[in-house]
XYZ file of C-alpha atoms in Angstrom:
355
model
C 13.208 9.194 17.856
C 13.098 5.161 17.649
C 16.527 3.210 17.030
C 17.605 -0.057 16.040
C 20.315 -2.407 15.148
C 20.993 -2.795 11.317
C 22.183 -6.332 10.647
C 21.575 -9.267 8.901
C 18.427 -11.128 10.271
C 15.148 -13.351 8.549
C 13.146 -9.833 8.284
C 15.267 -8.487 5.686
C 14.397 -11.354 3.222
C 11.128 -10.062 3.606
C 11.058 -6.666 4.168
C 10.769 -3.409 1.687
C 8.650 -0.462 1.219
C 5.802 -0.387 -1.458
C 7.563 2.334 -3.219
C 10.288 0.104 -3.623
C 7.938 -2.464 -4.827
C 6.184 -0.552 -6.682
C 9.498 1.442 -8.279
C 11.135 -1.805 -9.030
C 7.789 -3.085 -10.667
C 7.598 0.266 -12.993
C 11.187 0.972 -13.875
C 10.929 -2.744 -14.941
C 7.239 -2.568 -16.535
C 8.604 -3.618 -19.728
C 9.276 -7.144 -18.611
C 5.611 -7.124 -18.219
C 2.563 -7.666 -20.813
C -0.070 -7.190 -18.595
C -1.414 -4.879 -15.705
C -4.077 -5.749 -13.630
C -5.971 -3.371 -10.760
C -7.364 -5.439 -8.586
C -10.781 -3.592 -6.444
C -11.920 -4.726 -3.573
C -15.544 -3.959 -3.832
C -16.491 -3.764 0.649
C -20.179 -3.121 -0.969
C -21.222 -6.132 -2.142
C -17.815 -8.849 -1.678
C -16.579 -8.699 -4.823
C -13.265 -8.113 -6.515
C -13.051 -6.294 -9.809
C -10.116 -7.117 -11.643
C -9.502 -3.896 -14.101
C -7.241 -4.224 -17.082
C -5.302 -1.100 -17.202
C -4.916 -1.243 -20.769
C -7.961 0.231 -21.464
C -9.420 0.387 -18.333
C -12.212 -2.474 -18.740
C -13.427 -4.824 -15.900
C -11.614 -8.164 -17.179
C -12.999 -10.105 -14.635
C -15.150 -10.203 -11.009
C -14.326 -12.558 -8.354
C -17.380 -13.529 -5.761
C -15.845 -13.871 -2.329
C -18.514 -15.157 0.866
C -21.237 -12.816 2.252
C -19.472 -10.649 4.447
C -16.437 -10.649 3.936
C -15.830 -6.736 2.757
C -12.873 -7.510 0.391
C -10.752 -3.522 1.763
C -7.344 -4.233 0.669
C -5.048 -5.965 -1.880
C -1.378 -6.417 -2.975
C 0.262 -8.255 -5.674
C 3.323 -10.406 -5.776
C 6.029 -8.391 -7.289
C 5.732 -11.675 -10.024
C 2.146 -11.287 -10.639
C 1.486 -14.655 -9.663
C -1.179 -14.021 -6.777
C -2.517 -11.372 -6.046
C -3.334 -11.014 -2.191
C -7.425 -9.359 -0.857
C -7.581 -8.684 2.686
C -11.285 -9.412 4.004
C -11.767 -6.600 7.020
C -15.363 -8.780 7.254
C -14.426 -11.993 7.318
C -10.750 -11.561 9.376
C -9.282 -13.381 6.131
C -7.060 -12.934 3.132
C -8.280 -14.492 -0.247
C -5.087 -15.689 -2.304
C -5.534 -15.446 -6.336
C -4.141 -17.214 -8.565
C -3.904 -14.666 -11.315
C -2.729 -17.547 -13.956
C -6.018 -18.637 -14.256
C -7.310 -15.103 -15.116
C -7.308 -15.550 -19.290
C -9.337 -19.084 -18.961
C -12.113 -17.126 -16.439
C -12.649 -20.381 -14.528
C -15.530 -20.542 -12.067
C -13.082 -20.147 -9.204
C -10.094 -18.154 -9.176
C -9.092 -18.575 -5.358
C -5.630 -20.633 -4.536
C -6.768 -20.554 -0.974
C -7.875 -18.128 1.805
C -5.840 -17.415 5.037
C -7.039 -16.680 8.355
C -5.309 -13.350 9.672
C -6.720 -10.945 12.905
C -9.856 -9.030 13.633
C -10.719 -6.800 11.020
C -7.172 -6.582 9.185
C -6.932 -3.772 6.895
C -3.648 -2.707 5.611
C -1.274 -4.921 3.615
C 2.214 -5.306 2.018
C 4.441 -7.053 0.063
C 8.094 -8.158 0.323
C 10.313 -8.390 -2.956
C 11.297 -11.282 -3.423
C 7.439 -11.981 -2.619
C 7.903 -14.559 0.320
C 6.103 -12.631 2.841
C 2.463 -10.671 2.677
C 1.831 -8.298 6.048
C -1.141 -7.488 7.123
C -2.422 -5.171 10.072
C -5.195 -5.919 12.205
C -6.727 -3.400 13.645
C -9.415 -4.652 16.220
C -6.674 -7.007 17.310
C -3.437 -5.031 17.717
C -1.279 -7.194 15.776
C 0.673 -7.908 12.637
C 0.355 -11.197 10.637
C 3.234 -12.384 8.539
C 1.718 -14.727 5.833
C 4.621 -17.304 4.133
C 3.635 -17.806 0.682
C 4.762 -21.038 0.055
C 2.930 -22.526 2.995
C 0.235 -19.915 3.565
C 1.515 -20.008 7.653
C 0.472 -17.186 9.443
C 3.371 -16.066 12.203
C 1.859 -12.525 14.550
C 3.649 -9.785 15.712
C 1.736 -8.934 19.061
C 3.836 -5.764 19.883
C 2.548 -2.711 17.800
C 0.190 -0.015 18.520
C -3.324 0.504 19.198
C -5.362 0.040 15.686
C -2.726 -0.652 13.612
C -4.103 0.437 9.687
C -1.074 0.956 6.912
C 2.202 -1.070 6.607
C 5.010 -0.753 4.621
C 8.951 -1.434 5.270
C 12.357 -0.342 4.963
C 13.856 -0.452 1.380
C 17.316 -2.618 2.702
C 14.529 -4.584 4.305
C 15.573 -4.471 8.088
C 12.307 -3.004 9.476
C 8.508 -2.453 8.761
C 6.506 0.150 9.542
C 3.192 0.123 10.903
C 0.875 3.351 11.431
C -0.968 2.975 14.308
C -4.774 5.578 14.325
C -5.915 4.929 17.662
C -2.786 5.964 19.826
C -1.147 8.364 17.001
C 1.944 6.671 16.303
C 4.297 4.639 14.041
C 5.634 1.405 15.219
C 9.204 0.232 13.892
C 9.427 -3.737 13.920
C 12.803 -5.659 13.892
C 13.599 -9.004 14.239
C 14.577 -8.410 17.714
C 12.144 -5.709 18.837
C 9.981 -3.040 18.092
C 10.191 0.968 19.209
C 6.987 3.513 19.033
C 7.348 7.061 17.848
C 4.887 8.644 19.184
C 2.571 12.000 18.209
C 3.366 11.702 14.523
C -0.635 13.218 13.748
C -4.147 12.514 14.532
C -5.367 9.802 13.341
C -3.015 8.048 10.913
C -4.238 5.800 8.298
C -1.407 5.362 5.224
C 2.344 5.880 4.633
C 4.489 5.439 1.733
C 8.586 5.747 1.596
C 10.858 8.291 -0.086
C 14.089 6.392 -0.855
C 15.988 9.430 -2.465
C 15.056 11.672 0.658
C 15.127 9.023 3.754
C 11.485 9.906 4.667
C 8.278 8.836 5.535
C 4.719 10.359 4.883
C 1.957 9.406 6.398
C -1.306 10.760 6.209
C -2.773 12.237 9.150
C -7.205 12.033 8.994
C -8.130 13.448 11.764
C -5.690 16.498 11.680
C -6.042 17.658 8.421
C -1.880 17.064 7.857
C 0.713 15.270 5.848
C 3.304 13.821 8.583
C 6.877 13.627 7.111
C 9.077 11.514 9.309
C 13.050 11.434 8.761
C 15.187 8.238 8.380
C 18.313 8.618 9.846
C 20.711 5.440 8.646
C 24.500 5.122 10.323
C 27.540 5.861 8.444
C 28.832 2.957 6.829
C 31.665 2.437 8.764
C 30.254 2.616 11.867
C 29.762 -0.863 13.886
C 26.654 -0.819 15.199
C 24.518 -0.160 12.832
C 21.390 2.062 14.200
C 17.775 3.407 12.421
C 16.436 6.281 13.739
C 13.379 7.332 13.179
C 12.186 11.331 13.892
C 9.243 13.531 13.575
C 10.116 16.395 10.754
C 7.314 18.225 9.538
C 3.727 18.482 9.460
C 2.344 19.907 5.787
C -1.703 21.334 6.374
C -3.402 19.273 3.742
C -7.008 19.177 2.453
C -9.569 17.877 5.111
C -9.441 14.231 5.692
C -6.423 12.709 4.141
C -6.173 8.790 3.568
C -4.503 7.607 1.023
C -0.663 8.519 -0.183
C 1.298 7.470 -2.843
C 4.734 8.594 -4.726
C 5.138 9.149 -8.431
C 7.394 6.819 -9.841
C 9.981 9.848 -10.083
C 9.489 10.431 -6.480
C 8.838 14.188 -7.396
C 5.152 14.518 -6.668
C 3.431 13.163 -3.496
C -0.436 12.193 -4.144
C -2.686 12.410 -1.383
C -6.292 11.587 -1.663
C -8.811 12.809 0.725
C -12.303 11.603 1.873
C -13.654 14.351 3.342
C -12.812 17.197 0.921
C -12.619 15.051 -2.059
C -9.543 16.234 -3.668
C -6.644 14.486 -4.415
C -3.503 16.876 -4.027
C -0.268 16.960 -5.693
C 2.891 17.896 -3.799
C 6.012 18.585 -4.809
C 8.580 16.976 -2.830
C 10.759 19.407 -2.819
C 8.983 22.160 -2.318
C 5.740 21.506 -0.102
C 4.100 24.917 -0.146
C 3.866 24.004 -4.172
C 0.637 22.113 -4.011
C -2.068 21.494 -6.922
C -5.409 20.123 -6.186
C -8.098 17.699 -8.640
C -11.744 18.032 -7.343
C -13.177 14.631 -7.803
C -15.771 13.608 -4.990
C -15.848 13.026 -1.297
C -15.410 9.733 -0.048
C -12.137 9.335 -2.081
C -9.990 6.038 -0.169
C -6.647 4.362 -1.686
C -4.304 5.854 -3.884
C -1.702 3.304 -6.380
C 0.004 4.206 -9.561
C -0.023 2.180 -12.642
C 2.948 -0.137 -13.797
C 3.433 1.855 -16.598
C 4.056 5.237 -14.481
C 1.887 7.105 -16.471
C -1.685 6.872 -14.116
C -2.559 7.276 -11.003
C -5.654 5.378 -9.915
C -7.930 6.448 -6.625
C -10.939 4.335 -5.298
C -14.074 6.561 -4.670
C -15.977 4.762 -1.814
C -19.069 6.807 -1.516
C -19.819 7.042 -5.074
C -19.354 3.801 -6.481
C -16.239 4.937 -8.661
C -12.490 4.862 -9.554
C -10.644 7.586 -10.616
C -7.685 7.990 -12.874
C -5.196 10.871 -12.894
C -2.659 11.222 -15.716
C 0.140 12.034 -14.170
C 1.950 13.570 -16.967
C -0.547 16.359 -17.202
C -1.527 16.421 -13.711
C -5.108 15.778 -14.373
C -7.994 14.284 -13.955
C -8.414 11.935 -16.871
C -11.069 9.038 -16.591
C -14.144 7.863 -13.875
C -14.621 4.340 -13.811
C -18.349 3.295 -12.709
C -19.994 0.054 -11.459
C -18.122 -0.445 -8.657
C -19.523 -0.792 -4.804
C -17.770 1.050 -2.011
C -14.394 0.305 -3.029
C -11.506 0.963 -0.540
C -8.797 -0.083 -2.188
C -6.082 0.322 0.688
C -2.269 -0.932 -0.707
C -0.476 -1.225 -4.053
C -3.423 -2.844 -5.650
C -2.326 -2.936 -9.005
C 0.193 -5.278 -10.480
C 1.941 -7.456 -13.502
C 2.053 -10.239 -15.421
C 5.237 -11.650 -16.968
C 5.530 -11.832 -20.451
C 4.708 -15.154 -20.971
C 1.209 -14.848 -19.339
C -1.851 -14.726 -21.649
C -2.399 -10.912 -22.432
C -5.296 -10.934 -23.998
C -8.650 -11.476 -22.050
C -11.867 -13.054 -23.328
């Protein structure tokens, strides 16, 4: 396991799991007039902005040639979206308030990060954005006010998925090339080894204090247990340890939770399926067949729909979470990857009708 001191620190102001962000947005969805999915098309350097109310493409953003957009995340208030460009080692910042007027350039700024960035997470207050740099073995932290970048050097080899502890004390990074999880606090970093072969993505289950990690090369979903200290303990320590490994279909890639945390959704790059696993009974697994090459997966803000990127078929699939069935297949994309929580919403005073 890995132990850390839990205390008030600067990291706490900008650490929260993607699940916590996702849940907070979902349960406050009545405060949002519009929700969009930002789909990075790595094949043609275009970001497609999908209106989740009717699944139409409301706008597109052309990025410089060779950008290879890979991942996306949206600030909790919906004001800005961040696109990770793995080809150029940059993050593109999109001013979402301009979407309705469709100007020539929706780009606020472009931030340089590390080499071959892949994963992204946003803190709940919208103050910081976290980006894993796969080829430079670092974590970039972007200040969303100044767009200044700080770098955490002490992560593992091939960092990919990233999220943070719901209490804001720790950031978790999975390292694809060394089969490990790095736990980062303000004062230190520690590695949990041998979590499974080729980890890619992860999500936090707040109800059960668990991390679910897709392990692409051994066809497994790793379950890691987070142990928090008792409230009356003097030293606040956290321990992360391997619990069990769940056998899943071949090539697990993305992972997400239903808004209620009752079901785990796993996309599979090789098998071309999305498996829906009962979080209270890992033997209860439903498989939905789509096509090979599935990548990122995230839930819409209304809590009804799960979106899945079809990299090899240039498609985005939607799953009805109430019926647990494949709903629609959206075409017109180009090698979408869509790592991260790529769906966000906007306050009621923002325009809700795009021309």
